Amino acid sequence: MTDIVDELKWRGLFAQSTDEDALRKALADGPVTFYCGYDPTAASLHVGHLVQVLTMRRLQRAGLRPLALVGGATGQIGDPRPTAERTLNDPETVAQWVTRLRSQIEPFLSFEGENAAVMVNNLDWTAGMSAIEFLRDIGKHFRVNKMLTKDSVARRLESDEGISYTEFSYQLLQSMDFLELYRRYGCTLQQGGSDQWGNLTAGIDLIHRLEPDAEVHLLATPLMTKADGTKFSKSENGAIWLDAELTTPYAFYQFWLNADDRDISRYMRILSFRTPAELEELEKVTEERPQARTAQRALAEELTTLVHGADQCAAVVAASKALFGQGELGELDEATLGAALSEVPHARVTELGPLVDLLVEVGLAPSKSGARRTVKEGGAYVNNVKVLDGEAAPAREELLHGRWLVLRRGKKNLAAIEVAAG
């Protein structure tokens, strides 16, 4: 089983561990139970969490037993942000988010077999604990001077806002998770992001204080960033969520399809389950013909299938093709078409005027004269049909699902008109 360490290193998933040789020996001796935690501080996981979720899947496939922790307790506190205090959510909201995050994580893991996954909630061992018990049994083993060295805490202390005792205590709660999972499930490995290293090592220290004979390990994955230096979990318009209601499958697919050529090789290695040989071939194709976006398309299809299912992936692929004249727009279901058109420039009107007016309305032409020139040159399309009379208004019968017109200038410039119900 030790080859999983080599695979993680090849894929760029091994940032650091407490003792690599000891970790390799533990994996060789096996079986190993490990855990990774997710705090329900929002209604959904985002693509930044995919690194951890898919690493859990990868480790389980290598024979390790995963414990997926969704923190009903830590989610009510939240790991301190470097810049500002979090807004506390009420317990009922956090409980709902626990359920939603569990439903997002569960499809990636197997709950059958010798190394069947287990979902756990740290509220189970904190809800009945009194403040006195927490301070005596857990807080006693932490040194404030060491806690102050944590990067996010240090930054907050230097700011005008400072940090509340509530967020300062988060490290104690997360450390207690590792201790409890060690005692309840024999968990000896914690997996997490390298930006969490301070919290991860605090858990190790707590176990060593209370269980001196325990052999426990940490495995940290690197924090992924894009070529422009921004966090991997963010786009220009905010987070890309795994929940289809917050980020449509079409937008999710497009996020990966539009990945920077400088990033795609790294993304493929970290997130794809293709073999090294397959990935190296895709890297070669990208280097030779970057304009084909072969690797981006492959990763977009793989991850959209993993997160949203094969049917949704097929629907968004069909939509992507149809919008650019490579398929039938009329065959797209209303939800998929609507999601796709929400990602392009669009305008809402009450009446359908001449095409030249519509082209100007959605920004496909700078002026009516420019729109007429586009039509005259054969570059104007309505629902993928070339239009040669720019003064004519599209008929209501042409509306897709009674609502939309897809306008295109040339091969790549898209926009949409939504007609309000009359």
JSON list of N, CA and C in Angstrom, two decimals, residues 67-125:
[
{"chain": "A", "resi": 67, "resn": "LEU", "atom": "N", "xyz": [-13.01, 8.21, 7.30]},
{"chain": "A", "resi": 67, "resn": "LEU", "atom": "CA", "xyz": [-14.02, 8.81, 8.15]},
{"chain": "A", "resi": 67, "resn": "LEU", "atom": "C", "xyz": [-14.22, 10.23, 7.63]},
{"chain": "A", "resi": 68, "resn": "ALA", "atom": "N", "xyz": [-15.39, 10.52, 7.12]},
{"chain": "A", "resi": 68, "resn": "ALA", "atom": "CA", "xyz": [-15.69, 11.86, 6.61]},
{"chain": "A", "resi": 68, "resn": "ALA", "atom": "C", "xyz": [-16.44, 12.62, 7.69]},
{"chain": "A", "resi": 69, "resn": "LEU", "atom": "N", "xyz": [-15.79, 13.63, 8.24]},
{"chain": "A", "resi": 69, "resn": "LEU", "atom": "CA", "xyz": [-16.37, 14.39, 9.35]},
{"chain": "A", "resi": 69, "resn": "LEU", "atom": "C", "xyz": [-16.98, 15.67, 8.83]},
{"chain": "A", "resi": 70, "resn": "VAL", "atom": "N", "xyz": [-18.27, 15.85, 9.06]},
{"chain": "A", "resi": 70, "resn": "VAL", "atom": "CA", "xyz": [-18.93, 17.12, 8.80]},
{"chain": "A", "resi": 70, "resn": "VAL", "atom": "C", "xyz": [-19.25, 17.72, 10.16]},
{"chain": "A", "resi": 71, "resn": "GLY", "atom": "N", "xyz": [-18.63, 18.85, 10.46]},
{"chain": "A", "resi": 71, "resn": "GLY", "atom": "CA", "xyz": [-18.61, 19.37, 11.81]},
{"chain": "A", "resi": 71, "resn": "GLY", "atom": "C", "xyz": [-19.81, 20.17, 12.25]},
{"chain": "A", "resi": 72, "resn": "GLY", "atom": "N", "xyz": [-20.77, 19.48, 12.84]},
{"chain": "A", "resi": 72, "resn": "GLY", "atom": "CA", "xyz": [-21.92, 20.19, 13.39]},
{"chain": "A", "resi": 72, "resn": "GLY", "atom": "C", "xyz": [-21.57, 21.09, 14.55]},
{"chain": "A", "resi": 73, "resn": "ALA", "atom": "N", "xyz": [-20.44, 20.81, 15.22]},
{"chain": "A", "resi": 73, "resn": "ALA", "atom": "CA", "xyz": [-19.97, 21.66, 16.32]},
{"chain": "A", "resi": 73, "resn": "ALA", "atom": "C", "xyz": [-19.03, 22.75, 15.79]},
{"chain": "A", "resi": 74, "resn": "THR", "atom": "N", "xyz": [-17.97, 22.36, 15.09]},
{"chain": "A", "resi": 74, "resn": "THR", "atom": "CA", "xyz": [-17.01, 23.35, 14.57]},
{"chain": "A", "resi": 74, "resn": "THR", "atom": "C", "xyz": [-17.66, 24.27, 13.55]},
{"chain": "A", "resi": 75, "resn": "GLY", "atom": "N", "xyz": [-18.70, 23.79, 12.87]},
{"chain": "A", "resi": 75, "resn": "GLY", "atom": "CA", "xyz": [-19.40, 24.63, 11.91]},
{"chain": "A", "resi": 75, "resn": "GLY", "atom": "C", "xyz": [-20.14, 25.78, 12.58]},
{"chain": "A", "resi": 76, "resn": "GLN", "atom": "N", "xyz": [-20.41, 25.66, 13.88]},
{"chain": "A", "resi": 76, "resn": "GLN", "atom": "CA", "xyz": [-21.06, 26.76, 14.60]},
{"chain": "A", "resi": 76, "resn": "GLN", "atom": "C", "xyz": [-20.06, 27.81, 15.06]},
{"chain": "A", "resi": 77, "resn": "ILE", "atom": "N", "xyz": [-18.76, 27.50, 14.91]},
{"chain": "A", "resi": 77, "resn": "ILE", "atom": "CA", "xyz": [-17.70, 28.42, 15.30]},
{"chain": "A", "resi": 77, "resn": "ILE", "atom": "C", "xyz": [-16.99, 28.97, 14.07]},
{"chain": "A", "resi": 78, "resn": "GLY", "atom": "N", "xyz": [-16.41, 28.07, 13.27]},
{"chain": "A", "resi": 78, "resn": "GLY", "atom": "CA", "xyz": [-15.69, 28.45, 12.06]},
{"chain": "A", "resi": 78, "resn": "GLY", "atom": "C", "xyz": [-14.23, 28.74, 12.32]},
{"chain": "A", "resi": 79, "resn": "ASP", "atom": "N", "xyz": [-13.39, 28.17, 11.47]},
{"chain": "A", "resi": 79, "resn": "ASP", "atom": "CA", "xyz": [-11.96, 28.42, 11.55]},
{"chain": "A", "resi": 79, "resn": "ASP", "atom": "C", "xyz": [-11.70, 29.91, 11.35]},
{"chain": "A", "resi": 80, "resn": "PRO", "atom": "N", "xyz": [-10.87, 30.53, 12.17]},
{"chain": "A", "resi": 80, "resn": "PRO", "atom": "CA", "xyz": [-10.65, 31.98, 12.03]},
{"chain": "A", "resi": 80, "resn": "PRO", "atom": "C", "xyz": [-10.17, 32.38, 10.65]},
{"chain": "A", "resi": 81, "resn": "ARG", "atom": "N", "xyz": [-10.83, 33.37, 10.08]},
{"chain": "A", "resi": 81, "resn": "ARG", "atom": "CA", "xyz": [-10.35, 33.95, 8.83]},
{"chain": "A", "resi": 81, "resn": "ARG", "atom": "C", "xyz": [-9.18, 34.89, 9.12]},
{"chain": "A", "resi": 82, "resn": "PRO", "atom": "N", "xyz": [-8.30, 35.07, 8.15]},
{"chain": "A", "resi": 82, "resn": "PRO", "atom": "CA", "xyz": [-7.15, 35.96, 8.40]},
{"chain": "A", "resi": 82, "resn": "PRO", "atom": "C", "xyz": [-7.53, 37.42, 8.57]},
{"chain": "A", "resi": 83, "resn": "THR", "atom": "N", "xyz": [-8.71, 37.81, 8.05]},
{"chain": "A", "resi": 83, "resn": "THR", "atom": "CA", "xyz": [-9.01, 39.25, 7.99]},
{"chain": "A", "resi": 83, "resn": "THR", "atom": "C", "xyz": [-10.16, 39.70, 8.89]},
{"chain": "A", "resi": 84, "resn": "ALA", "atom": "N", "xyz": [-11.18, 38.88, 9.09]},
{"chain": "A", "resi": 84, "resn": "ALA", "atom": "CA", "xyz": [-12.36, 39.37, 9.81]},
{"chain": "A", "resi": 84, "resn": "ALA", "atom": "C", "xyz": [-13.09, 38.24, 10.51]},
{"chain": "A", "resi": 85, "resn": "GLU", "atom": "N", "xyz": [-13.86, 38.60, 11.54]},
{"chain": "A", "resi": 85, "resn": "GLU", "atom": "CA", "xyz": [-14.65, 37.64, 12.30]},
{"chain": "A", "resi": 85, "resn": "GLU", "atom": "C", "xyz": [-15.77, 37.07, 11.42]},
{"chain": "A", "resi": 86, "resn": "ARG", "atom": "N", "xyz": [-16.01, 35.79, 11.59]},
{"chain": "A", "resi": 86, "resn": "ARG", "atom": "CA", "xyz": [-17.12, 35.16, 10.87]},
{"chain": "A", "resi": 86, "resn": "ARG", "atom": "C", "xyz": [-18.45, 35.56, 11.50]},
{"chain": "A", "resi": 87, "resn": "THR", "atom": "N", "xyz": [-19.49, 35.51, 10.67]},
{"chain": "A", "resi": 87, "resn": "THR", "atom": "CA", "xyz": [-20.86, 35.66, 11.18]},
{"chain": "A", "resi": 87, "resn": "THR", "atom": "C", "xyz": [-21.32, 34.29, 11.67]},
{"chain": "A", "resi": 88, "resn": "LEU", "atom": "N", "xyz": [-21.74, 34.22, 12.92]},
{"chain": "A", "resi": 88, "resn": "LEU", "atom": "CA", "xyz": [-22.17, 32.94, 13.47]},
{"chain": "A", "resi": 88, "resn": "LEU", "atom": "C", "xyz": [-23.55, 32.57, 12.95]},
{"chain": "A", "resi": 89, "resn": "ASN", "atom": "N", "xyz": [-23.71, 31.33, 12.53]},
{"chain": "A", "resi": 89, "resn": "ASN", "atom": "CA", "xyz": [-25.00, 30.84, 12.06]},
{"chain": "A", "resi": 89, "resn": "ASN", "atom": "C", "xyz": [-25.70, 30.10, 13.20]},
{"chain": "A", "resi": 90, "resn": "ASP", "atom": "N", "xyz": [-27.03, 30.15, 13.19]},
{"chain": "A", "resi": 90, "resn": "ASP", "atom": "CA", "xyz": [-27.76, 29.50, 14.27]},
{"chain": "A", "resi": 90, "resn": "ASP", "atom": "C", "xyz": [-27.66, 27.98, 14.13]},
{"chain": "A", "resi": 91, "resn": "PRO", "atom": "N", "xyz": [-27.82, 27.24, 15.24]},
{"chain": "A", "resi": 91, "resn": "PRO", "atom": "CA", "xyz": [-27.65, 25.78, 15.21]},
{"chain": "A", "resi": 91, "resn": "PRO", "atom": "C", "xyz": [-28.56, 25.07, 14.21]},
{"chain": "A", "resi": 92, "resn": "GLU", "atom": "N", "xyz": [-29.78, 25.59, 14.03]},
{"chain": "A", "resi": 92, "resn": "GLU", "atom": "CA", "xyz": [-30.70, 24.94, 13.09]},
{"chain": "A", "resi": 92, "resn": "GLU", "atom": "C", "xyz": [-30.18, 25.03, 11.65]},
{"chain": "A", "resi": 93, "resn": "THR", "atom": "N", "xyz": [-29.64, 26.20, 11.30]},
{"chain": "A", "resi": 93, "resn": "THR", "atom": "CA", "xyz": [-29.08, 26.37, 9.96]},
{"chain": "A", "resi": 93, "resn": "THR", "atom": "C", "xyz": [-27.88, 25.46, 9.76]},
{"chain": "A", "resi": 94, "resn": "VAL", "atom": "N", "xyz": [-26.99, 25.41, 10.76]},
{"chain": "A", "resi": 94, "resn": "VAL", "atom": "CA", "xyz": [-25.81, 24.55, 10.65]},
{"chain": "A", "resi": 94, "resn": "VAL", "atom": "C", "xyz": [-26.22, 23.09, 10.51]},
{"chain": "A", "resi": 95, "resn": "ALA", "atom": "N", "xyz": [-27.25, 22.67, 11.24]},
{"chain": "A", "resi": 95, "resn": "ALA", "atom": "CA", "xyz": [-27.71, 21.28, 11.15]},
{"chain": "A", "resi": 95, "resn": "ALA", "atom": "C", "xyz": [-28.21, 20.96, 9.74]},
{"chain": "A", "resi": 96, "resn": "GLN", "atom": "N", "xyz": [-28.92, 21.91, 9.12]},
{"chain": "A", "resi": 96, "resn": "GLN", "atom": "CA", "xyz": [-29.37, 21.71, 7.74]},
{"chain": "A", "resi": 96, "resn": "GLN", "atom": "C", "xyz": [-28.18, 21.61, 6.80]},
{"chain": "A", "resi": 97, "resn": "TRP", "atom": "N", "xyz": [-27.17, 22.45, 7.00]},
{"chain": "A", "resi": 97, "resn": "TRP", "atom": "CA", "xyz": [-26.00, 22.42, 6.14]},
{"chain": "A", "resi": 97, "resn": "TRP", "atom": "C", "xyz": [-25.19, 21.14, 6.34]},
{"chain": "A", "resi": 98, "resn": "VAL", "atom": "N", "xyz": [-25.18, 20.60, 7.55]},
{"chain": "A", "resi": 98, "resn": "VAL", "atom": "CA", "xyz": [-24.53, 19.30, 7.78]},
{"chain": "A", "resi": 98, "resn": "VAL", "atom": "C", "xyz": [-25.13, 18.25, 6.87]},
{"chain": "A", "resi": 99, "resn": "THR", "atom": "N", "xyz": [-26.45, 18.22, 6.82]},
{"chain": "A", "resi": 99, "resn": "THR", "atom": "CA", "xyz": [-27.14, 17.24, 5.97]},
{"chain": "A", "resi": 99, "resn": "THR", "atom": "C", "xyz": [-26.79, 17.44, 4.49]},
{"chain": "A", "resi": 100, "resn": "ARG", "atom": "N", "xyz": [-26.73, 18.70, 4.06]},
{"chain": "A", "resi": 100, "resn": "ARG", "atom": "CA", "xyz": [-26.44, 18.98, 2.65]},
{"chain": "A", "resi": 100, "resn": "ARG", "atom": "C", "xyz": [-25.01, 18.59, 2.30]},
{"chain": "A", "resi": 101, "resn": "LEU", "atom": "N", "xyz": [-24.06, 18.90, 3.18]},
{"chain": "A", "resi": 101, "resn": "LEU", "atom": "CA", "xyz": [-22.67, 18.55, 2.89]},
{"chain": "A", "resi": 101, "resn": "LEU", "atom": "C", "xyz": [-22.46, 17.04, 2.91]},
{"chain": "A", "resi": 102, "resn": "ARG", "atom": "N", "xyz": [-23.11, 16.36, 3.82]},
{"chain": "A", "resi": 102, "resn": "ARG", "atom": "CA", "xyz": [-23.02, 14.89, 3.84]},
{"chain": "A", "resi": 102, "resn": "ARG", "atom": "C", "xyz": [-23.48, 14.32, 2.51]},
{"chain": "A", "resi": 103, "resn": "SER", "atom": "N", "xyz": [-24.59, 14.84, 1.99]},
{"chain": "A", "resi": 103, "resn": "SER", "atom": "CA", "xyz": [-25.13, 14.31, 0.73]},
{"chain": "A", "resi": 103, "resn": "SER", "atom": "C", "xyz": [-24.21, 14.59, -0.44]},
{"chain": "A", "resi": 104, "resn": "GLN", "atom": "N", "xyz": [-23.36, 15.63, -0.33]},
{"chain": "A", "resi": 104, "resn": "GLN", "atom": "CA", "xyz": [-22.41, 15.91, -1.40]},
{"chain": "A", "resi": 104, "resn": "GLN", "atom": "C", "xyz": [-21.17, 15.03, -1.31]},
{"chain": "A", "resi": 105, "resn": "ILE", "atom": "N", "xyz": [-20.77, 14.67, -0.10]},
{"chain": "A", "resi": 105, "resn": "ILE", "atom": "CA", "xyz": [-19.56, 13.87, 0.08]},
{"chain": "A", "resi": 105, "resn": "ILE", "atom": "C", "xyz": [-19.82, 12.39, -0.15]},
{"chain": "A", "resi": 106, "resn": "GLU", "atom": "N", "xyz": [-20.95, 11.90, 0.29]},
{"chain": "A", "resi": 106, "resn": "GLU", "atom": "CA", "xyz": [-21.23, 10.46, 0.27]},
{"chain": "A", "resi": 106, "resn": "GLU", "atom": "C", "xyz": [-21.08, 9.79, -1.09]},
{"chain": "A", "resi": 107, "resn": "PRO", "atom": "N", "xyz": [-21.49, 10.43, -2.20]},
{"chain": "A", "resi": 107, "resn": "PRO", "atom": "CA", "xyz": [-21.34, 9.74, -3.50]},
{"chain": "A", "resi": 107, "resn": "PRO", "atom": "C", "xyz": [-19.90, 9.46, -3.91]},
{"chain": "A", "resi": 108, "resn": "PHE", "atom": "N", "xyz": [-18.94, 10.14, -3.31]},
{"chain": "A", "resi": 108, "resn": "PHE", "atom": "CA", "xyz": [-17.55, 9.94, -3.68]},
{"chain": "A", "resi": 108, "resn": "PHE", "atom": "C", "xyz": [-16.90, 8.77, -2.95]},
{"chain": "A", "resi": 109, "resn": "LEU", "atom": "N", "xyz": [-17.56, 8.26, -1.91]},
{"chain": "A", "resi": 109, "resn": "LEU", "atom": "CA", "xyz": [-16.97, 7.21, -1.08]},
{"chain": "A", "resi": 109, "resn": "LEU", "atom": "C", "xyz": [-17.80, 5.95, -1.17]},
{"chain": "A", "resi": 110, "resn": "SER", "atom": "N", "xyz": [-17.18, 4.84, -0.83]},
{"chain": "A", "resi": 110, "resn": "SER", "atom": "CA", "xyz": [-17.88, 3.56, -0.78]},
{"chain": "A", "resi": 110, "resn": "SER", "atom": "C", "xyz": [-18.18, 3.21, 0.68]},
{"chain": "A", "resi": 111, "resn": "PHE", "atom": "N", "xyz": [-19.41, 2.80, 0.94]},
{"chain": "A", "resi": 111, "resn": "PHE", "atom": "CA", "xyz": [-19.82, 2.46, 2.29]},
{"chain": "A", "resi": 111, "resn": "PHE", "atom": "C", "xyz": [-20.01, 0.95, 2.45]},
{"chain": "A", "resi": 112, "resn": "GLU", "atom": "N", "xyz": [-19.33, 0.20, 1.60]},
{"chain": "A", "resi": 112, "resn": "GLU", "atom": "CA", "xyz": [-19.37, -1.26, 1.65]},
{"chain": "A", "resi": 112, "resn": "GLU", "atom": "C", "xyz": [-17.95, -1.81, 1.66]},
{"chain": "A", "resi": 113, "resn": "GLY", "atom": "N", "xyz": [-17.80, -3.05, 2.10]},
{"chain": "A", "resi": 113, "resn": "GLY", "atom": "CA", "xyz": [-16.50, -3.70, 2.07]},
{"chain": "A", "resi": 113, "resn": "GLY", "atom": "C", "xyz": [-15.72, -3.54, 3.37]},
{"chain": "A", "resi": 114, "resn": "GLU", "atom": "N", "xyz": [-14.51, -4.10, 3.38]},
{"chain": "A", "resi": 114, "resn": "GLU", "atom": "CA", "xyz": [-13.69, -4.09, 4.59]},
{"chain": "A", "resi": 114, "resn": "GLU", "atom": "C", "xyz": [-13.27, -2.69, 5.02]},
{"chain": "A", "resi": 115, "resn": "ASN", "atom": "N", "xyz": [-13.10, -1.78, 4.06]},
{"chain": "A", "resi": 115, "resn": "ASN", "atom": "CA", "xyz": [-12.71, -0.41, 4.40]},
{"chain": "A", "resi": 115, "resn": "ASN", "atom": "C", "xyz": [-13.84, 0.57, 4.11]},
{"chain": "A", "resi": 116, "resn": "ALA", "atom": "N", "xyz": [-15.06, 0.15, 4.50]},
{"chain": "A", "resi": 116, "resn": "ALA", "atom": "CA", "xyz": [-16.25, 0.99, 4.26]},
{"chain": "A", "resi": 116, "resn": "ALA", "atom": "C", "xyz": [-16.12, 2.33, 4.96]},
{"chain": "A", "resi": 117, "resn": "ALA", "atom": "N", "xyz": [-16.52, 3.37, 4.28]},
{"chain": "A", "resi": 117, "resn": "ALA", "atom": "CA", "xyz": [-16.46, 4.72, 4.83]},
{"chain": "A", "resi": 117, "resn": "ALA", "atom": "C", "xyz": [-17.51, 4.90, 5.92]},
{"chain": "A", "resi": 118, "resn": "VAL", "atom": "N", "xyz": [-17.25, 5.84, 6.81]},
{"chain": "A", "resi": 118, "resn": "VAL", "atom": "CA", "xyz": [-18.19, 6.21, 7.87]},
{"chain": "A", "resi": 118, "resn": "VAL", "atom": "C", "xyz": [-18.32, 7.72, 7.90]},
{"chain": "A", "resi": 119, "resn": "MET", "atom": "N", "xyz": [-19.54, 8.22, 7.96]},
{"chain": "A", "resi": 119, "resn": "MET", "atom": "CA", "xyz": [-19.78, 9.65, 8.14]},
{"chain": "A", "resi": 119, "resn": "MET", "atom": "C", "xyz": [-19.89, 9.93, 9.63]},
{"chain": "A", "resi": 120, "resn": "VAL", "atom": "N", "xyz": [-19.20, 10.97, 10.10]},
{"chain": "A", "resi": 120, "resn": "VAL", "atom": "CA", "xyz": [-19.22, 11.31, 11.52]},
{"chain": "A", "resi": 120, "resn": "VAL", "atom": "C", "xyz": [-19.49, 12.80, 11.69]},
{"chain": "A", "resi": 121, "resn": "ASN", "atom": "N", "xyz": [-19.97, 13.15, 12.90]},
{"chain": "A", "resi": 121, "resn": "ASN", "atom": "CA", "xyz": [-20.33, 14.53, 13.22]},
{"chain": "A", "resi": 121, "resn": "ASN", "atom": "C", "xyz": [-19.76, 14.85, 14.60]},
{"chain": "A", "resi": 122, "resn": "ASN", "atom": "N", "xyz": [-18.92, 15.88, 14.70]},
{"chain": "A", "resi": 122, "resn": "ASN", "atom": "CA", "xyz": [-18.29, 16.17, 15.99]},
{"chain": "A", "resi": 122, "resn": "ASN", "atom": "C", "xyz": [-19.26, 16.74, 17.02]},
{"chain": "A", "resi": 123, "resn": "LEU", "atom": "N", "xyz": [-20.50, 17.05, 16.61]},
{"chain": "A", "resi": 123, "resn": "LEU", "atom": "CA", "xyz": [-21.49, 17.45, 17.60]},
{"chain": "A", "resi": 123, "resn": "LEU", "atom": "C", "xyz": [-21.83, 16.29, 18.52]},
{"chain": "A", "resi": 124, "resn": "ASP", "atom": "N", "xyz": [-21.60, 15.06, 18.05]},
{"chain": "A", "resi": 124, "resn": "ASP", "atom": "CA", "xyz": [-21.91, 13.88, 18.86]},
{"chain": "A", "resi": 124, "resn": "ASP", "atom": "C", "xyz": [-21.10, 13.84, 20.14]},
{"chain": "A", "resi": 125, "resn": "TRP", "atom": "N", "xyz": [-19.87, 14.34, 20.13]},
{"chain": "A", "resi": 125, "resn": "TRP", "atom": "CA", "xyz": [-19.05, 14.27, 21.34]},
{"chain": "A", "resi": 125, "resn": "TRP", "atom": "C", "xyz": [-18.83, 15.63, 22.00]}
]
